[in-house]
């Protein structure tokens, strides 16, 4: 029988519930248990696909084309579980399903209410994942903060669910915040007490409290939290801010014996996990043999979560090369104002990630030009490939005002244009070219050598593509189309043969990288960046 762990959060948002849930999954997997994870989001959007990065951060894309919450990226990076669209549920999806059922008469004329119809639909998703995954443990993260009005149906649903399956099969873990008041020089437990009190009003008594804090919790504070929150002393877990990397969190929680506690509470007979491989990952991050600086040129640079998977994949590439990576975040508009040379000089490589909208485009084009002309390793992702194409068209092929029709509908040379399948699309959500697609690599290309294969599969999220009208002219000018769709019609990957490392993909390789299985493109990119700094051949 599947066991259930429900992770809630209190006091403030952005505490790291997703990261904590993923870390728990890591610990349980390393004890030989099969783990599944899912995320419940209380907002009314059907999915995050149309939400601004400033509102929501990165949209994480799955193999099946689902546009999901960025925490699913943590789940896939930290564990071996394979996410699908069923692993992310929003209030919008729940209400949409319930209202469709009502319109179809499935409730047989009953008055449709939050309880039981909405809560039943939420519980159905829990059961569905448990049955399909056949997991030993299902970890469900509830988005938002305890006390939010929109989160109440989800909390009621998991309260009812735990009552049905029994508390020997379901536990509640509450992630809270213990602030350090600098003026007083001490940690304060009152916000945690209030958060737990709010949760208990709803009918949920947490079995475990994980306390985010900047300073260590002493025995006295743990006893106080235990007493006033009615949680066992050994179930008050310290989650202090990590010094170097989020990949330290599983080791931190293991030192707190959280996995032992969970196994005891859920009556799981599982040997203690061997985390030596995870410790080696941390060693390569903290004390690497080499170091390199990578510039990421984007338009949402001030927001950490906007390029979450990109940053993590760069770090994974560093781990593969035993190379510490300093990520230099560069606003594309600053390059427009100051020039690429002044800003990009001294970097080992430059990466241009995906994005939407015209702002900062010319700065990204200048970055691609500088990388091409100076032999600086360049990796373009989605929009980054389109940027490389536009730059090459303008400055090598001398196609005046070459552009993408996304940014200039009247360009005389639309080297990037809307996909044919997208021309009549009106609805924005879930309608791009999405999900895992095959890509055929050219024999003998640098990309084929990096992947060590001529057939790959990668995740996509885009509406615009290379305009095949220009393909022959680009090839004659030295632009190498090293990867195409399985029918050869769509350009998926490009490279420059006479450059140390200049590769750009229409797909998003960052969605398939893990710390213990770094993506080949990022691994090759960091290797080339390190070679560039030390003037070595790749």
Coordinates of C-alpha atoms in Angstrom, one line a residue:
X1 CA 0.0 0.0 0.0
X2 CA 1.2 3.5 -0.9
X3 CA 2.2 5.7 2.0
X4 CA 1.5 9.4 1.8
X5 CA 3.4 12.5 2.9
X6 CA 1.7 15.9 2.7
X7 CA 4.0 19.0 2.8
X8 CA 2.5 22.3 3.8
X9 CA 4.1 25.7 4.4
X10 CA 3.5 28.5 6.9
X11 CA 4.6 32.0 8.0
X12 CA 5.8 33.3 4.6
X13 CA 6.0 32.1 1.0
X14 CA 9.2 31.1 -0.8
X15 CA 10.4 28.9 2.0
X16 CA 11.4 26.1 -0.3
X17 CA 8.7 23.6 0.1
X18 CA 9.4 22.1 -3.3
X19 CA 13.1 21.8 -2.6
X20 CA 12.4 20.2 0.8
X21 CA 9.9 17.8 -0.7
X22 CA 12.4 16.9 -3.4
X23 CA 15.1 16.4 -0.8
X24 CA 12.9 14.0 1.2
X25 CA 12.3 12.1 -2.1
X26 CA 16.1 11.8 -2.5
X27 CA 16.5 10.4 1.0
X28 CA 13.7 7.9 0.6
X29 CA 14.9 6.8 -2.8
X30 CA 18.4 6.1 -1.4
X31 CA 16.8 3.8 1.1
X32 CA 15.5 1.7 -1.7
X33 CA 11.9 3.0 -1.8
X34 CA 10.0 4.0 -5.0
X35 CA 8.9 7.6 -4.7
X36 CA 6.4 9.8 -6.6
X37 CA 5.8 13.5 -6.1
X38 CA 3.1 16.0 -7.0
X39 CA 2.4 19.7 -6.6
X40 CA -1.0 21.3 -5.8
X41 CA -1.2 25.0 -6.7
X42 CA -4.1 27.0 -5.3
X43 CA -4.2 29.7 -8.1
X44 CA -7.1 29.7 -10.6
X45 CA -4.9 29.6 -13.7
X46 CA -5.3 26.2 -15.5
X47 CA -1.5 26.0 -15.7
X48 CA 1.5 28.3 -15.4
X49 CA 1.9 28.5 -19.2
X50 CA 0.5 32.0 -19.7
X51 CA 1.9 33.5 -16.4
X52 CA 4.7 36.1 -16.4
X53 CA 8.1 35.0 -15.1
X54 CA 7.8 37.9 -12.7
X55 CA 4.7 36.4 -11.3
X56 CA 5.6 32.8 -11.3
X57 CA 9.1 32.2 -12.3
X58 CA 10.1 29.5 -14.8
X59 CA 7.5 27.4 -16.6
X60 CA 8.8 23.8 -16.4
X61 CA 8.0 21.6 -19.4
X62 CA 7.5 17.8 -19.2
X63 CA 8.0 15.0 -21.7
X64 CA 4.2 14.9 -22.4
X65 CA 4.1 18.7 -23.1
X66 CA 2.6 19.8 -19.9
X67 CA 3.5 23.4 -18.8
X68 CA 4.0 23.0 -15.0
X69 CA 5.2 24.6 -11.8
X70 CA 9.0 25.0 -11.5
X71 CA 9.0 22.8 -8.4
X72 CA 8.5 19.8 -10.7
X73 CA 11.9 20.6 -12.0
X74 CA 13.3 20.1 -8.4
X75 CA 11.4 16.8 -8.2
X76 CA 13.0 15.5 -11.5
X77 CA 16.5 16.8 -10.7
X78 CA 16.6 15.3 -7.2
X79 CA 14.9 12.0 -7.8
X80 CA 14.4 9.4 -10.6
X81 CA 10.7 9.9 -10.8
X82 CA 9.2 10.8 -14.2
X83 CA 6.7 13.7 -14.1
X84 CA 3.6 13.9 -16.2
X85 CA 0.8 16.5 -16.4
X86 CA -1.0 14.6 -13.7
X87 CA 1.7 15.6 -11.2
X88 CA 0.7 19.3 -11.1
X89 CA -2.8 20.2 -10.2
X90 CA -4.2 23.8 -9.9
X91 CA -7.4 25.2 -8.6
X92 CA -8.2 26.1 -12.2
X93 CA -8.0 22.5 -13.3
X94 CA -10.1 21.3 -10.4
X95 CA -12.9 23.8 -10.9
X96 CA -12.8 23.3 -14.7
X97 CA -13.3 19.6 -14.2
X98 CA -16.0 20.0 -11.6
X99 CA -18.0 22.5 -13.7
X100 CA -17.6 20.2 -16.8
X101 CA -19.0 17.4 -14.7
X102 CA -21.9 19.5 -13.6
X103 CA -22.7 20.6 -17.2
X104 CA -22.7 16.9 -18.2
X105 CA -25.1 15.9 -15.4
X106 CA -22.6 13.7 -13.7
X107 CA -23.7 14.9 -10.2
X108 CA -27.3 13.8 -10.9
X109 CA -28.9 17.1 -10.1
X110 CA -27.1 17.6 -6.7
X111 CA -26.1 21.0 -5.5
X112 CA -22.4 21.3 -6.5
X113 CA -20.2 22.5 -3.5
X114 CA -16.6 22.9 -2.5
X115 CA -17.2 20.0 0.0
X116 CA -17.6 17.3 -1.2
X117 CA -17.2 17.9 -5.0
X118 CA -14.1 20.0 -5.2
X119 CA -12.3 18.2 -2.3
X120 CA -13.3 14.8 -3.9
X121 CA -11.7 15.9 -7.2
X122 CA -8.5 16.8 -5.4
X123 CA -8.5 13.4 -3.6
X124 CA -9.1 11.7 -7.0
X125 CA -5.8 13.1 -8.3
X126 CA -3.9 11.8 -5.2
X127 CA -5.3 8.3 -5.8
X128 CA -4.7 8.5 -9.5
X129 CA -1.0 9.3 -9.1
X130 CA -0.6 6.6 -6.4
X131 CA -2.2 3.9 -8.6
X132 CA -0.3 4.9 -11.8
X133 CA 3.1 5.3 -10.1
X134 CA 2.8 2.2 -7.9
X135 CA 5.0 4.1 -5.5
X136 CA 5.9 3.1 -2.0
X137 CA 5.7 6.8 -1.0
X138 CA 3.8 9.6 -2.6
X139 CA 4.9 13.1 -1.5
X140 CA 2.3 15.9 -2.1
X141 CA 3.3 19.5 -1.8
X142 CA 0.5 22.0 -1.1
X143 CA 1.5 25.4 -2.7
X144 CA 0.9 28.7 -1.0
X145 CA 0.9 29.6 2.7
X146 CA -1.3 28.2 5.5
X147 CA -4.1 30.7 6.0
X148 CA -4.5 31.7 2.4
X149 CA -8.2 31.5 1.4
X150 CA -7.5 29.8 -1.9
X151 CA -5.6 27.0 -0.3
X152 CA -8.4 25.9 2.1
X153 CA -10.0 23.3 -0.3
X154 CA -6.7 21.6 -0.7
X155 CA -6.0 21.4 3.0
X156 CA -9.5 20.1 3.7
X157 CA -9.0 17.5 1.0
X158 CA -5.8 16.2 2.5
X159 CA -7.3 16.2 6.0
X160 CA -10.1 14.0 4.8
X161 CA -7.8 11.8 2.8
X162 CA -5.5 11.1 5.7
X163 CA -8.5 10.2 7.9
X164 CA -9.6 7.7 5.3
X165 CA -6.3 6.0 4.8
X166 CA -5.2 6.2 8.4
X167 CA -2.4 8.0 10.2
X168 CA -0.1 5.0 10.0
X169 CA -0.3 5.5 6.2
X170 CA -0.2 9.3 6.0
X171 CA 1.7 12.1 7.7
X172 CA 1.8 15.9 7.6
X173 CA 5.1 17.7 7.4
X174 CA 4.8 21.5 8.0
X175 CA 7.6 23.7 6.8
X176 CA 7.8 26.9 8.8
X177 CA 10.1 29.9 9.4
X178 CA 12.0 30.8 12.6
X179 CA 13.2 34.3 12.1
X180 CA 16.4 35.7 13.6
X181 CA 15.8 39.2 15.1
X182 CA 19.2 40.8 14.7
X183 CA 18.5 43.6 17.2
X184 CA 17.6 41.1 19.9
X185 CA 20.2 38.6 18.8
X186 CA 17.8 35.7 19.0
X187 CA 15.5 33.4 17.1
X188 CA 11.8 33.8 17.6
X189 CA 9.3 30.8 17.6
X190 CA 6.0 32.8 17.8
X191 CA 5.4 32.8 14.0
X192 CA 5.8 29.1 13.9
X193 CA 3.4 28.6 16.8
X194 CA 0.8 30.8 15.1
X195 CA 1.2 29.0 11.8
X196 CA 0.7 25.6 13.5
X197 CA -2.3 27.0 15.3
X198 CA -3.8 28.0 12.0
X199 CA -3.2 24.6 10.6
X200 CA -4.8 22.9 13.6
X201 CA -7.9 25.2 13.2
X202 CA -8.3 23.6 9.8
X203 CA -8.1 20.2 11.4
X204 CA -4.5 19.2 10.6
X205 CA -2.0 18.5 13.3
X206 CA 1.5 18.2 11.8
X207 CA 3.6 15.2 12.7
X208 CA 6.8 16.9 11.7
X209 CA 8.0 20.5 11.8
X210 CA 10.8 21.5 9.5
X211 CA 12.1 24.9 10.6
X212 CA 13.9 27.1 8.1
X213 CA 16.3 29.3 9.9
X214 CA 19.4 31.4 9.5
X215 CA 20.9 30.4 12.9
X216 CA 21.0 27.0 14.4
X217 CA 18.2 25.9 16.7
X218 CA 19.4 25.1 20.2
X219 CA 17.9 22.4 22.5
X220 CA 15.9 25.0 24.4
X221 CA 14.2 26.4 21.2
X222 CA 13.4 22.9 20.0
X223 CA 11.8 22.0 23.3
X224 CA 9.8 25.2 23.2
X225 CA 8.6 24.6 19.6
X226 CA 7.8 21.0 20.5
X227 CA 5.8 22.0 23.6
X228 CA 3.7 24.8 22.1
X229 CA 3.1 23.1 18.7
X230 CA 2.4 19.7 20.1
X231 CA 5.0 18.0 18.1
X232 CA 7.5 15.4 19.4
X233 CA 10.9 16.8 20.2
X234 CA 12.8 14.6 17.7
X235 CA 10.2 15.7 15.0
X236 CA 11.4 19.4 15.2
X237 CA 13.8 19.4 12.3
X238 CA 16.3 22.2 11.7
X239 CA 16.7 23.3 8.1
X240 CA 19.4 26.0 8.3
X241 CA 20.3 28.0 5.2
X242 CA 22.9 26.1 3.2
X243 CA 26.3 27.6 2.6
X244 CA 27.0 26.5 -1.0
X245 CA 24.3 24.7 -2.9
X246 CA 20.7 23.5 -2.7
X247 CA 22.1 20.0 -3.3
X248 CA 23.3 20.1 0.3
X249 CA 19.7 20.0 1.6
X250 CA 19.3 16.2 1.5
X251 CA 22.5 15.7 3.5
X252 CA 21.4 18.3 5.9
X253 CA 18.0 16.6 6.5
X254 CA 19.7 13.2 6.7
X255 CA 21.9 14.5 9.5
X256 CA 18.7 15.5 11.3
X257 CA 17.6 11.9 10.9
X258 CA 14.4 13.0 9.1
X259 CA 14.3 9.9 6.8
X260 CA 14.6 7.6 9.9
X261 CA 11.7 9.5 11.5
X262 CA 9.5 9.2 8.4
X263 CA 10.2 5.5 8.0
X264 CA 9.3 5.0 11.7
X265 CA 6.1 7.0 11.5
X266 CA 4.9 5.3 8.2
X267 CA 6.2 1.9 9.3
X268 CA 8.5 1.5 6.4
X269 CA 11.1 -1.1 6.6
X270 CA 14.0 0.4 4.6
X271 CA 17.8 0.3 5.3
X272 CA 19.7 3.6 5.8
X273 CA 20.6 5.2 2.5
X274 CA 24.1 5.5 1.1
X275 CA 24.5 9.1 0.2
X276 CA 28.2 8.9 -0.9
X277 CA 27.5 9.8 -4.5
X278 CA 25.5 12.9 -3.3
X279 CA 28.5 13.8 -1.1
X280 CA 30.8 13.7 -4.1
X281 CA 28.4 16.1 -6.0
X282 CA 28.7 18.5 -3.1
X283 CA 32.5 18.1 -3.0
X284 CA 32.7 19.1 -6.7
X285 CA 30.6 22.2 -6.0
X286 CA 32.5 23.3 -2.8
X287 CA 36.1 22.2 -3.7
X288 CA 36.3 21.7 -7.5
X289 CA 39.6 21.2 -9.3
X290 CA 38.8 24.0 -11.8
X291 CA 36.8 27.2 -12.0
X292 CA 35.1 29.2 -14.7
X293 CA 32.8 32.2 -15.1
X294 CA 29.7 31.9 -17.4
X295 CA 27.7 34.9 -18.5
X296 CA 23.9 34.4 -18.8
X297 CA 22.4 37.1 -21.0
X298 CA 18.7 37.5 -20.3
X299 CA 15.8 39.9 -19.7
X300 CA 14.5 38.5 -16.4
X301 CA 17.9 38.5 -14.7
X302 CA 16.8 40.2 -11.5
X303 CA 14.5 37.3 -10.8
X304 CA 16.3 34.1 -9.7
X305 CA 13.4 31.7 -10.5
X306 CA 13.0 32.9 -14.1
X307 CA 16.0 30.8 -15.3
X308 CA 16.0 28.3 -12.5
X309 CA 16.6 25.2 -14.7
X310 CA 19.2 27.0 -16.8
X311 CA 21.3 28.0 -13.7
X312 CA 21.0 24.5 -12.3
X313 CA 22.0 22.9 -15.6
X314 CA 25.1 25.1 -15.8
X315 CA 26.1 23.9 -12.3
X316 CA 25.5 20.3 -13.5
X317 CA 27.9 20.9 -16.4
X318 CA 30.4 22.1 -13.9
X319 CA 30.0 19.0 -11.7
X320 CA 30.6 16.8 -14.8
X321 CA 33.9 18.7 -15.3
X322 CA 34.8 19.0 -11.7
X323 CA 34.7 22.7 -12.3
X324 CA 33.2 25.4 -10.1
X325 CA 31.0 27.8 -12.0
X326 CA 30.4 31.4 -11.2
X327 CA 27.2 32.5 -13.0
X328 CA 27.4 36.1 -14.1
X329 CA 23.9 37.4 -14.6
X330 CA 23.8 40.0 -17.4
X331 CA 20.8 42.2 -18.4
X332 CA 20.6 42.2 -22.2
X333 CA 19.6 45.9 -22.1
X334 CA 22.9 46.8 -20.4
X335 CA 24.8 45.3 -23.4
X336 CA 22.6 47.5 -25.7
X337 CA 23.8 50.6 -23.7
X338 CA 27.4 49.7 -23.0
X339 CA 28.4 47.3 -25.7
X340 CA 29.2 43.6 -25.5
X341 CA 33.0 43.9 -25.3
X342 CA 33.0 45.7 -22.0
X343 CA 30.6 43.4 -20.3
X344 CA 31.5 40.0 -21.7
X345 CA 35.3 40.3 -21.6
X346 CA 37.0 37.8 -19.3
X347 CA 34.1 35.2 -19.3
X348 CA 34.7 31.6 -20.2
X349 CA 31.5 31.4 -22.1
X350 CA 28.1 33.1 -22.8
X351 CA 24.7 31.6 -22.7
X352 CA 21.5 33.1 -24.1
X353 CA 18.3 31.4 -22.7
X354 CA 14.8 31.4 -23.9
X355 CA 12.2 34.2 -23.5
X356 CA 9.4 36.1 -25.1
X357 CA 9.0 39.7 -26.1
X358 CA 11.1 42.3 -27.9
X359 CA 12.8 43.9 -24.9
X360 CA 16.6 43.2 -24.8
X361 CA 16.7 41.4 -28.1
X362 CA 19.3 43.7 -29.7
X363 CA 21.6 43.2 -26.6
X364 CA 21.3 39.4 -27.0
X365 CA 22.2 39.7 -30.7
X366 CA 25.3 41.8 -29.8
X367 CA 26.3 39.1 -27.3
X368 CA 26.0 36.4 -29.9
X369 CA 28.0 38.5 -32.4
X370 CA 30.8 39.0 -29.8
X371 CA 30.9 35.3 -29.0
X372 CA 31.1 34.3 -32.7
X373 CA 33.8 36.9 -33.6
X374 CA 36.0 36.4 -30.5
X375 CA 35.8 32.6 -30.4
X376 CA 34.0 32.7 -27.0
X377 CA 32.0 29.5 -26.3
X378 CA 28.3 30.2 -26.9
X379 CA 25.3 28.1 -26.0
X380 CA 21.9 29.3 -27.1
X381 CA 18.6 27.9 -25.8
X382 CA 15.3 28.2 -27.8
X383 CA 15.3 32.0 -28.3
X384 CA 19.1 31.8 -28.0
X385 CA 19.2 29.8 -31.3
X386 CA 16.9 32.3 -33.0
X387 CA 19.2 35.1 -31.8
X388 CA 22.3 33.3 -33.3
X389 CA 20.4 32.9 -36.6
X390 CA 19.4 36.6 -36.7
X391 CA 23.0 37.7 -35.9
X392 CA 24.5 35.5 -38.5
X393 CA 22.1 36.7 -41.1
X394 CA 22.8 40.3 -40.5
X395 CA 26.5 40.3 -40.0
X396 CA 27.8 37.4 -42.1
X397 CA 25.2 37.1 -44.8
X398 CA 24.6 40.9 -44.9
X399 CA 20.8 40.5 -44.9
X400 CA 19.7 43.9 -43.9
X401 CA 17.2 44.1 -41.1
X402 CA 17.0 40.3 -40.8
X403 CA 14.8 39.4 -37.9
X404 CA 12.1 37.2 -36.4
X405 CA 8.5 38.0 -37.3
X406 CA 7.8 37.8 -33.6
X407 CA 9.7 41.1 -33.1
X408 CA 9.4 42.7 -36.6
X409 CA 6.4 41.7 -38.7
X410 CA 7.7 43.8 -41.6
X411 CA 11.2 42.6 -41.7
X412 CA 12.4 42.0 -45.3
X413 CA 14.3 38.9 -44.2
X414 CA 12.2 36.8 -41.8
X415 CA 14.8 34.2 -41.0
X416 CA 12.7 33.2 -38.0
X417 CA 9.0 32.8 -38.6
X418 CA 5.8 31.4 -37.0
X419 CA 5.3 27.7 -37.3
X420 CA 2.7 26.8 -39.9
X421 CA 0.7 24.9 -37.2
X422 CA 0.6 28.1 -35.1
X423 CA -0.8 30.5 -37.7
X424 CA -4.5 30.0 -36.7
X425 CA -4.0 29.5 -33.0
X426 CA -6.0 31.9 -30.8
X427 CA -5.8 30.4 -27.4
X428 CA -2.4 30.9 -25.8
X429 CA -2.3 28.3 -23.0
X430 CA -0.9 24.9 -23.9
X431 CA -0.8 25.5 -27.7
X432 CA 2.9 26.0 -28.5
X433 CA 5.0 23.2 -29.8
X434 CA 5.5 21.4 -26.5
X435 CA 7.1 18.3 -25.0
X436 CA 9.5 15.6 -26.0
X437 CA 10.3 15.5 -29.7
X438 CA 12.9 13.4 -31.7
X439 CA 15.9 15.1 -33.3
X440 CA 18.2 13.6 -35.9
X441 CA 21.8 14.7 -35.6
X442 CA 24.1 15.1 -38.6
X443 CA 26.8 12.4 -38.7
X444 CA 30.2 13.7 -37.8
X445 CA 28.8 16.9 -36.3
X446 CA 30.1 18.3 -33.0
X447 CA 26.7 17.8 -31.6
X448 CA 26.6 14.1 -32.5
X449 CA 30.0 13.7 -30.8
X450 CA 28.8 15.5 -27.7
X451 CA 25.7 13.4 -27.4
X452 CA 27.5 10.2 -28.6
X453 CA 24.4 9.5 -30.6
X454 CA 22.7 10.5 -33.9
X455 CA 19.1 10.3 -32.5
X456 CA 18.1 12.3 -29.4
X457 CA 14.9 13.4 -27.8
X458 CA 14.5 16.8 -26.2
X459 CA 11.7 18.9 -24.7
X460 CA 10.3 21.9 -26.7
X461 CA 8.4 25.1 -25.9
X462 CA 8.1 27.6 -28.8
X463 CA 6.0 29.0 -31.5
X464 CA 8.6 30.3 -33.9
X465 CA 11.2 28.3 -36.0
X466 CA 13.9 28.8 -38.6
X467 CA 12.5 29.8 -41.9
X468 CA 13.4 27.0 -44.4
X469 CA 13.3 29.5 -47.3
X470 CA 16.8 30.6 -46.1
X471 CA 18.3 27.2 -45.3
X472 CA 20.4 26.7 -48.5
X473 CA 21.8 30.3 -48.3
X474 CA 22.8 29.8 -44.6
X475 CA 24.5 26.4 -45.4
X476 CA 26.6 28.0 -48.1
X477 CA 27.7 30.7 -45.7
X478 CA 28.9 28.1 -43.2
X479 CA 25.9 27.8 -40.8
X480 CA 25.6 24.1 -39.9
X481 CA 22.2 22.6 -39.3
X482 CA 23.4 19.7 -37.2
X483 CA 20.0 18.7 -35.9
X484 CA 16.6 18.5 -37.5
X485 CA 13.2 17.0 -36.7
X486 CA 12.7 13.4 -37.7
X487 CA 11.1 14.4 -41.0
X488 CA 14.0 16.9 -41.7
X489 CA 11.7 19.9 -42.0
X490 CA 12.3 21.7 -38.7
X491 CA 15.8 23.0 -37.6
X492 CA 16.4 21.9 -34.1
X493 CA 20.1 22.4 -33.5
X494 CA 22.8 24.6 -35.2
X495 CA 26.6 24.9 -34.8
X496 CA 29.5 26.7 -36.4
X497 CA 32.2 24.4 -37.6
X498 CA 35.1 26.9 -37.4
X499 CA 34.4 27.9 -33.9
X500 CA 35.7 26.4 -30.6
X501 CA 32.1 25.9 -29.3
X502 CA 29.1 27.7 -30.9
X503 CA 26.0 25.6 -30.5
X504 CA 22.3 26.6 -30.2
X505 CA 19.2 24.5 -29.8
X506 CA 15.5 25.3 -30.6
X507 CA 14.7 22.9 -27.8
X508 CA 15.3 23.2 -24.0
X509 CA 18.0 20.9 -22.8
X510 CA 17.9 22.4 -19.3
X511 CA 14.7 20.5 -18.6
X512 CA 16.5 17.1 -18.9
X513 CA 19.6 17.7 -16.7
X514 CA 20.3 16.4 -13.2
X515 CA 23.2 16.8 -10.9
X516 CA 24.1 13.1 -11.1
X517 CA 23.3 13.0 -14.9
X518 CA 24.4 16.3 -16.4
X519 CA 23.1 17.1 -19.9
X520 CA 25.6 16.6 -22.7
X521 CA 25.3 20.1 -24.1
X522 CA 26.0 21.8 -20.7
X523 CA 28.8 19.3 -20.0
X524 CA 30.4 20.2 -23.4
X525 CA 29.8 23.9 -22.9
X526 CA 31.5 24.1 -19.5
X527 CA 34.4 22.0 -20.9
X528 CA 34.8 24.4 -23.8
X529 CA 34.5 27.5 -21.5
X530 CA 37.3 26.2 -19.2
X531 CA 39.5 25.4 -22.2
X532 CA 38.9 28.9 -23.5
X533 CA 40.0 30.6 -20.3
X534 CA 43.2 28.4 -20.2
X535 CA 43.8 28.6 -23.9
X536 CA 43.7 24.8 -24.3
X537 CA 42.3 22.8 -27.3
X538 CA 39.0 21.2 -26.5

